[in-house]
XYZ file of C-alpha atoms in Angstrom:
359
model
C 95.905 127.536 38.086
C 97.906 125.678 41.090
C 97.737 122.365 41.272
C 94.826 121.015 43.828
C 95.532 119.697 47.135
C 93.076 117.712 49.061
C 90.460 119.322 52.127
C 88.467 117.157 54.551
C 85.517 119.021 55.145
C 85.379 120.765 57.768
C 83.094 118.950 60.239
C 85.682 116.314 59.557
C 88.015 116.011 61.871
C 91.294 113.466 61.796
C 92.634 111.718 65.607
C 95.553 110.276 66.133
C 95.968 106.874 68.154
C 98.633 104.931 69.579
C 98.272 101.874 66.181
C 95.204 103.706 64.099
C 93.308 106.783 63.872
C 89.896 107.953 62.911
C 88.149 110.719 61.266
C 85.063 111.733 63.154
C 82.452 113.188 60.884
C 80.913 115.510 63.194
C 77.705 115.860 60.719
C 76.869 112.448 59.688
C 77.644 111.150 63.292
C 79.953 108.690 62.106
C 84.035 107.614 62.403
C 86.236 106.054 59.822
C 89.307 103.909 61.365
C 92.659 105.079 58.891
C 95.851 103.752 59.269
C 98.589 106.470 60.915
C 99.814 107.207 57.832
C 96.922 108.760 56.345
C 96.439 110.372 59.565
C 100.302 111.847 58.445
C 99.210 112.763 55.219
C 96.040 114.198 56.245
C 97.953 117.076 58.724
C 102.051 116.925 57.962
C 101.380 117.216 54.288
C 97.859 119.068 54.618
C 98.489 121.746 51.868
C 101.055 119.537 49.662
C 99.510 118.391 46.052
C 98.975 114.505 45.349
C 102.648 115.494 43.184
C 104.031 115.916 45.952
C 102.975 113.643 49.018
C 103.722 110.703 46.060
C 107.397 112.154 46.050
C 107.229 112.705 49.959
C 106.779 108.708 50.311
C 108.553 107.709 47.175
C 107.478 105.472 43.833
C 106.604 102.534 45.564
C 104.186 104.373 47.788
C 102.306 105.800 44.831
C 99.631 103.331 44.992
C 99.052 103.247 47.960
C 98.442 107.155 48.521
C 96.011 106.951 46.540
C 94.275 104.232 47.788
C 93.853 106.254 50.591
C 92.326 109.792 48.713
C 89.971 106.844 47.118
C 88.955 105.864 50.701
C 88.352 109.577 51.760
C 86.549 110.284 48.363
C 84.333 107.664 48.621
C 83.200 108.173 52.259
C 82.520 111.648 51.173
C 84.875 112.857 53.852
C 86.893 115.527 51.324
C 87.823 116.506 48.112
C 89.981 118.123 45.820
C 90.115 121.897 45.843
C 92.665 124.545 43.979
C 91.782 127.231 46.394
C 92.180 125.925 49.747
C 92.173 129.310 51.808
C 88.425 129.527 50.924
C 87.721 126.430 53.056
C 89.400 127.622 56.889
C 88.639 124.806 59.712
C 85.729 125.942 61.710
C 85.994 126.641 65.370
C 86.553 123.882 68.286
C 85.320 125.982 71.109
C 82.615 124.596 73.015
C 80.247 126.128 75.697
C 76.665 126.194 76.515
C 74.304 128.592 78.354
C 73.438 126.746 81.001
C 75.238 125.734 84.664
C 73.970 122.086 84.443
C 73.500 119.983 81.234
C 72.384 117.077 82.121
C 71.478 115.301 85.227
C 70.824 112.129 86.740
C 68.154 111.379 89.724
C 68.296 107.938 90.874
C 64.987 106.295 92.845
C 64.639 103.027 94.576
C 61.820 101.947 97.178
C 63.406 103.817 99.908
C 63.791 107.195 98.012
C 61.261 109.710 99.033
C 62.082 113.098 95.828
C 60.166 116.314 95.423
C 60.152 115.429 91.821
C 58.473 118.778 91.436
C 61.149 120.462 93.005
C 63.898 118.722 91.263
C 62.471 119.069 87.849
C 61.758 123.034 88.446
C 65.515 123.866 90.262
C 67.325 121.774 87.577
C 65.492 124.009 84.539
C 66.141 127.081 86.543
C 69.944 125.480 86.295
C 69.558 125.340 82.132
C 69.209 121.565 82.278
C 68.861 119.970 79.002
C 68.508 116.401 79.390
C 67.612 114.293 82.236
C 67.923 110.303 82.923
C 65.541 109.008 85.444
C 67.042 105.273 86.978
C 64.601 103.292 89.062
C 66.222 100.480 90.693
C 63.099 99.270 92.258
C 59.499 98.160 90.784
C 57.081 101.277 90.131
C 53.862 101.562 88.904
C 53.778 102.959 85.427
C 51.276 105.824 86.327
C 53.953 106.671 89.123
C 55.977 107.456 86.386
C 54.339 108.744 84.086
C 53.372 111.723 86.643
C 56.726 112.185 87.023
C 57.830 112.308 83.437
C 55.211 114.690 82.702
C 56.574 117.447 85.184
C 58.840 117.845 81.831
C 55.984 118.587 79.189
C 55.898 122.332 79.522
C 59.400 123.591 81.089
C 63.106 123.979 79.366
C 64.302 120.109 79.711
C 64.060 118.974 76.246
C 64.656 115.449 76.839
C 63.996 112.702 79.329
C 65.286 109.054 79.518
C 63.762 106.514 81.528
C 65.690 103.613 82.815
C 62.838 101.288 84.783
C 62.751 97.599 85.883
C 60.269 94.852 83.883
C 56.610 94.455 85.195
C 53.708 92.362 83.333
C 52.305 95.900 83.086
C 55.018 97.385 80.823
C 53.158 96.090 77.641
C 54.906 97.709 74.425
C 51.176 99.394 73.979
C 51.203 100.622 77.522
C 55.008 102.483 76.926
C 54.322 103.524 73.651
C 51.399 105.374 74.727
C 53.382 106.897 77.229
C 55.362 108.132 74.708
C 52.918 109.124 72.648
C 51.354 111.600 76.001
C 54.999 112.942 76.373
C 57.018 113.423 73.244
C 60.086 114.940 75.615
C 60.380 111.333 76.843
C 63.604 110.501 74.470
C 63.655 106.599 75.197
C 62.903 104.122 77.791
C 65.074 101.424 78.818
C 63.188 98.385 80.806
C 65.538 96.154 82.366
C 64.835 92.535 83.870
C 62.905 91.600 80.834
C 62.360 88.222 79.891
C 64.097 88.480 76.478
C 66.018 90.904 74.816
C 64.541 93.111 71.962
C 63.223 96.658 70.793
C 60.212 97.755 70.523
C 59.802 99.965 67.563
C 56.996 102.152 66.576
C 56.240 103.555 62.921
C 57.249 107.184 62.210
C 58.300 107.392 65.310
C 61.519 108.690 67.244
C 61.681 107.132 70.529
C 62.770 103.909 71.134
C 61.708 101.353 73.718
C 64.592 98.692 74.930
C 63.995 95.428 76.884
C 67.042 94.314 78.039
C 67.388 90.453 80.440
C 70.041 92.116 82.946
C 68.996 93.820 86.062
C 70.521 97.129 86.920
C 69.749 97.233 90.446
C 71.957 99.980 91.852
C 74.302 102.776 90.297
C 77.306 100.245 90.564
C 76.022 99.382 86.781
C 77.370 102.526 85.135
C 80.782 103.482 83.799
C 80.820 101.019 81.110
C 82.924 102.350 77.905
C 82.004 100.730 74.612
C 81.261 101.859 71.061
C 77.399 101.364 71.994
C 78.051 104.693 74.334
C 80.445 106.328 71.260
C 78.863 110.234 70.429
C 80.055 111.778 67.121
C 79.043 114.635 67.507
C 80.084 118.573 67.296
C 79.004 119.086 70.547
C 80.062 116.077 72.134
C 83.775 116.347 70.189
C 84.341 119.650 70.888
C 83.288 119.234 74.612
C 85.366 116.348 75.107
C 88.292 118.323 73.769
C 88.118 120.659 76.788
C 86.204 118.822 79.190
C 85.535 115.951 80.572
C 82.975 113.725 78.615
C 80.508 112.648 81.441
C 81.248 114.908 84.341
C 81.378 118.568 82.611
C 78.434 120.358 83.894
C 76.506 117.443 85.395
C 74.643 117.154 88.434
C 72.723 114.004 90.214
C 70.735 112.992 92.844
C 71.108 109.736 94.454
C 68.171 107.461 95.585
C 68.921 108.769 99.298
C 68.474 112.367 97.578
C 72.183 113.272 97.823
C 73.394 115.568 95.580
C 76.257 114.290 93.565
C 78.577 114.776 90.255
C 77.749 111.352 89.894
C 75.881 108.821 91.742
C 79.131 106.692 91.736
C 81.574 109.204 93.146
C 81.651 109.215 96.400
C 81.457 113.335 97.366
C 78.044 114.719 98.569
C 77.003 117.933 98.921
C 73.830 118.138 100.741
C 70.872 116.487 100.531
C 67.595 117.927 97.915
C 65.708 117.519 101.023
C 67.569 120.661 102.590
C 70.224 121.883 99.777
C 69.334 123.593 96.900
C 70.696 121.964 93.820
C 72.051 125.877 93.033
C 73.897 125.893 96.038
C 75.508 122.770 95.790
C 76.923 123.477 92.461
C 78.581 126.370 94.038
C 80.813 124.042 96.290
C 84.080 124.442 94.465
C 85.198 120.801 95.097
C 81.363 119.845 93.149
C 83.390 121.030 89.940
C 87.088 119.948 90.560
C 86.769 116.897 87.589
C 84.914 118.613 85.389
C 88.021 119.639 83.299
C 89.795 115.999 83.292
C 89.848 115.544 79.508
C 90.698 112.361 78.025
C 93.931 114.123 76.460
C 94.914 113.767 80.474
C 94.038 110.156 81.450
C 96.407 107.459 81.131
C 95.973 105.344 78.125
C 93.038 107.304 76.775
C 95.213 109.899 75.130
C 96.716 107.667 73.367
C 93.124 106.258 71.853
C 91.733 106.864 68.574
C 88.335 107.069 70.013
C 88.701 109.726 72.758
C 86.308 112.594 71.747
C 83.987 110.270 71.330
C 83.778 108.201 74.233
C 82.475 108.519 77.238
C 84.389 108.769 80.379
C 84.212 107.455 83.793
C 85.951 108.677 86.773
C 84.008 106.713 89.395
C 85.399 103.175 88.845
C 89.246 103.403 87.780
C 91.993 101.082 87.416
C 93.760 102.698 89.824
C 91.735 104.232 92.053
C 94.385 106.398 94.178
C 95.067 108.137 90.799
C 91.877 110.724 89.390
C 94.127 110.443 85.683
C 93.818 106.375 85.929
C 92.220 104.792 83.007
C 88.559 103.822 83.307
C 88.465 100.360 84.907
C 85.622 99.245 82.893
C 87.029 100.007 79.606
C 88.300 96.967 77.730
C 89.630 99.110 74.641
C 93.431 98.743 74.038
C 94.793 101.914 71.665
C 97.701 100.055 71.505
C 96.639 96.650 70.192
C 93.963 98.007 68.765
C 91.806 95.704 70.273
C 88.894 95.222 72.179
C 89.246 92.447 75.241
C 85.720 91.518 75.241
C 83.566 92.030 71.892
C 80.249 91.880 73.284
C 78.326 94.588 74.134
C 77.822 95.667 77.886
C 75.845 93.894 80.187
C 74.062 97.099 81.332
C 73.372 98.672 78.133
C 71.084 101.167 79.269
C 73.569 102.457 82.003
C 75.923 105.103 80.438
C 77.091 106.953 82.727
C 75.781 110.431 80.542
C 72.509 111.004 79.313
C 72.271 110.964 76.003
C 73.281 114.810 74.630
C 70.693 115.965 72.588
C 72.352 117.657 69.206
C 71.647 121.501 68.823
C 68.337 122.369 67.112
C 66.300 119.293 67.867
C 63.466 119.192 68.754
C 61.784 117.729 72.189
């Protein structure tokens, strides 16, 4: 019998950074931050025996080699195997049936939707997962009608971003919740304190955050609060870009957008199909910037996981510029500011809903 050599599972998956890697478990939704060199032994010496990576590095690196298997072991991330060709790396590919996978409608006193006709063209689109953003006070019941055009069609998930009113008792959004179990999570912001709301045997969540998100200018914030490790989201980001692939939005004038922040629109909902929008060619021109493209991000650890932004760059004259408001250096890895984002709530992508679950 050959001697074994070692196989991260499959929906484990090793990336390279400029000081560190990471292996991305795709099932557990989790990343594990590895030195380079295991990231070395992990693909250079993928089908070499622990005999041989030890004489690869030398004596002195002996203990140290297996230091690292004992890190992999432990995290459950691999294992020892003596027939390796059983176990082939699954397919990266990534696509998905519909035009439009998630979408963004902004709303602020001035906006004047056809919610009804919004909700009904974007599931006609294959929409999965839309974020509603109200900039502007609204009666609950207001919403509410308009999260509940969602109950019966193909969106399977809705998240509601909504400024702070004596109204918004936890018992009043919870029971919202309760009436429309496609209603993924609700972000209030402008609250007088800072918590979450949590609910017994139950999924959603309900976050009251003190900052005010008053206007789309709050999105584009990169952090590892906005990280995805996921198949989906890893194998999209591989290809694609990871907020602008197959998105759509409407501003709170009702122009139709990539993204509220970018500055192209195509028609107004008022007069323009959403369809025929997407059909401009110039609607899906960034779609394919992948982070393997931008400068500094391919050199991060963390870039199939991360969300992009190509609305506010450091250099805005150049569409490959790094996201301005990432403060992530691959190269120090180090973080300029620790904290977490002002504007939690405002990713700039919904949240992607894995395969299989349910509303």
């Amino acid at each position: 019998m050959a001697d074994p050599v070692f196989r991260l599972h499959a929906h484990c998956i090793p990336v390279r950074g400029a000081r560190r890697s990471t292996v991305c478990d795709l099932q557990r939704h989790a990343y594990h931050l590895i030195p380079n060199g295991l990231y070395e032994i992990l693909t250079t010496h993928r089908d070499h025996t622990r005999a041989e990576i030890h004489a690869a590095y030398g004596p002195g690196a002996g203990p140290v080699v297996d230091e690292y298997f004992a890190f992999l072991e432990t995290h459950e991330l691999g294992w020892w195997c003596d027939e390796p060709e059983r176990f082939p790396p699954m397919s990266l590919e990534w696509d998905a049936p519909s035009r439009v996978t998630n979408a963004i409608v902004d709303v602020d006193q001035g906006s004047r939707h056809d919610f009804a006709s919004l909700v009904a063209q974007l599931e006609a689109l294959g929409c999965k997962t839309l974020q509603l953003r109200y900039f502007a006070p609204v009666p609950l019941d207001e919403v509410e009608r308009v999260v509940a055009l969602a109950d019966q069609g193909r969106l399977r998930s809705v998240e509601l971003i909504v400024p702070w009113q004596p109204s918004f008792t936890d018992e009043a959004l919870w029971g919202v919740c309760r009436r429309h179990p496609r209603l993924l999570s609700v972000f209030v912001h402008g609250a007088p304190q800072r918590r979450v709301a949590t609910l017994p045997n139950f999924s959603n969540t309900v976050v009251f955050r003190t900052e005010v998100v008053d206007s789309e200018a709050h999105c584009g914030q990169v952090h590892p609060a906005y990280f995805v490790t996921s198949l989906s989201a890893f194998t999209e980001a591989l290809a694609h870009n990871s907020c602008l692939n197959r998105k759509l939005s409407v501003d709170r004038n009702g122009d139709i957008r990539n993204c509220p922040s970018m500055p192209d629109s195509f028609g107004n909902a008022a007069r323009t199909p959403l369809a025929e929008a997407l059909e401009h060619p110039a609607f899906r021109r960034l779609w394919g910037i992948t982070k393997d493209q931008v400068e500094t991000c391919r050199d991060c650890e963390f870039r199939y996981v991360c969300t992009d932004c190509r609305a506010y760059l450091r250099d805005p004259a150049d569409p490959l510029s790094k996201p301005a408001r990432c403060a992530y250096d691959p190269y120090q890895a180090k973080w300029d500011d620790a904290a977490p984002p002002a504007a939690a709530p405002t990713a700039s992508r919904p949240a992607r809903v894995p395969a299989g679950a349910g509303a």
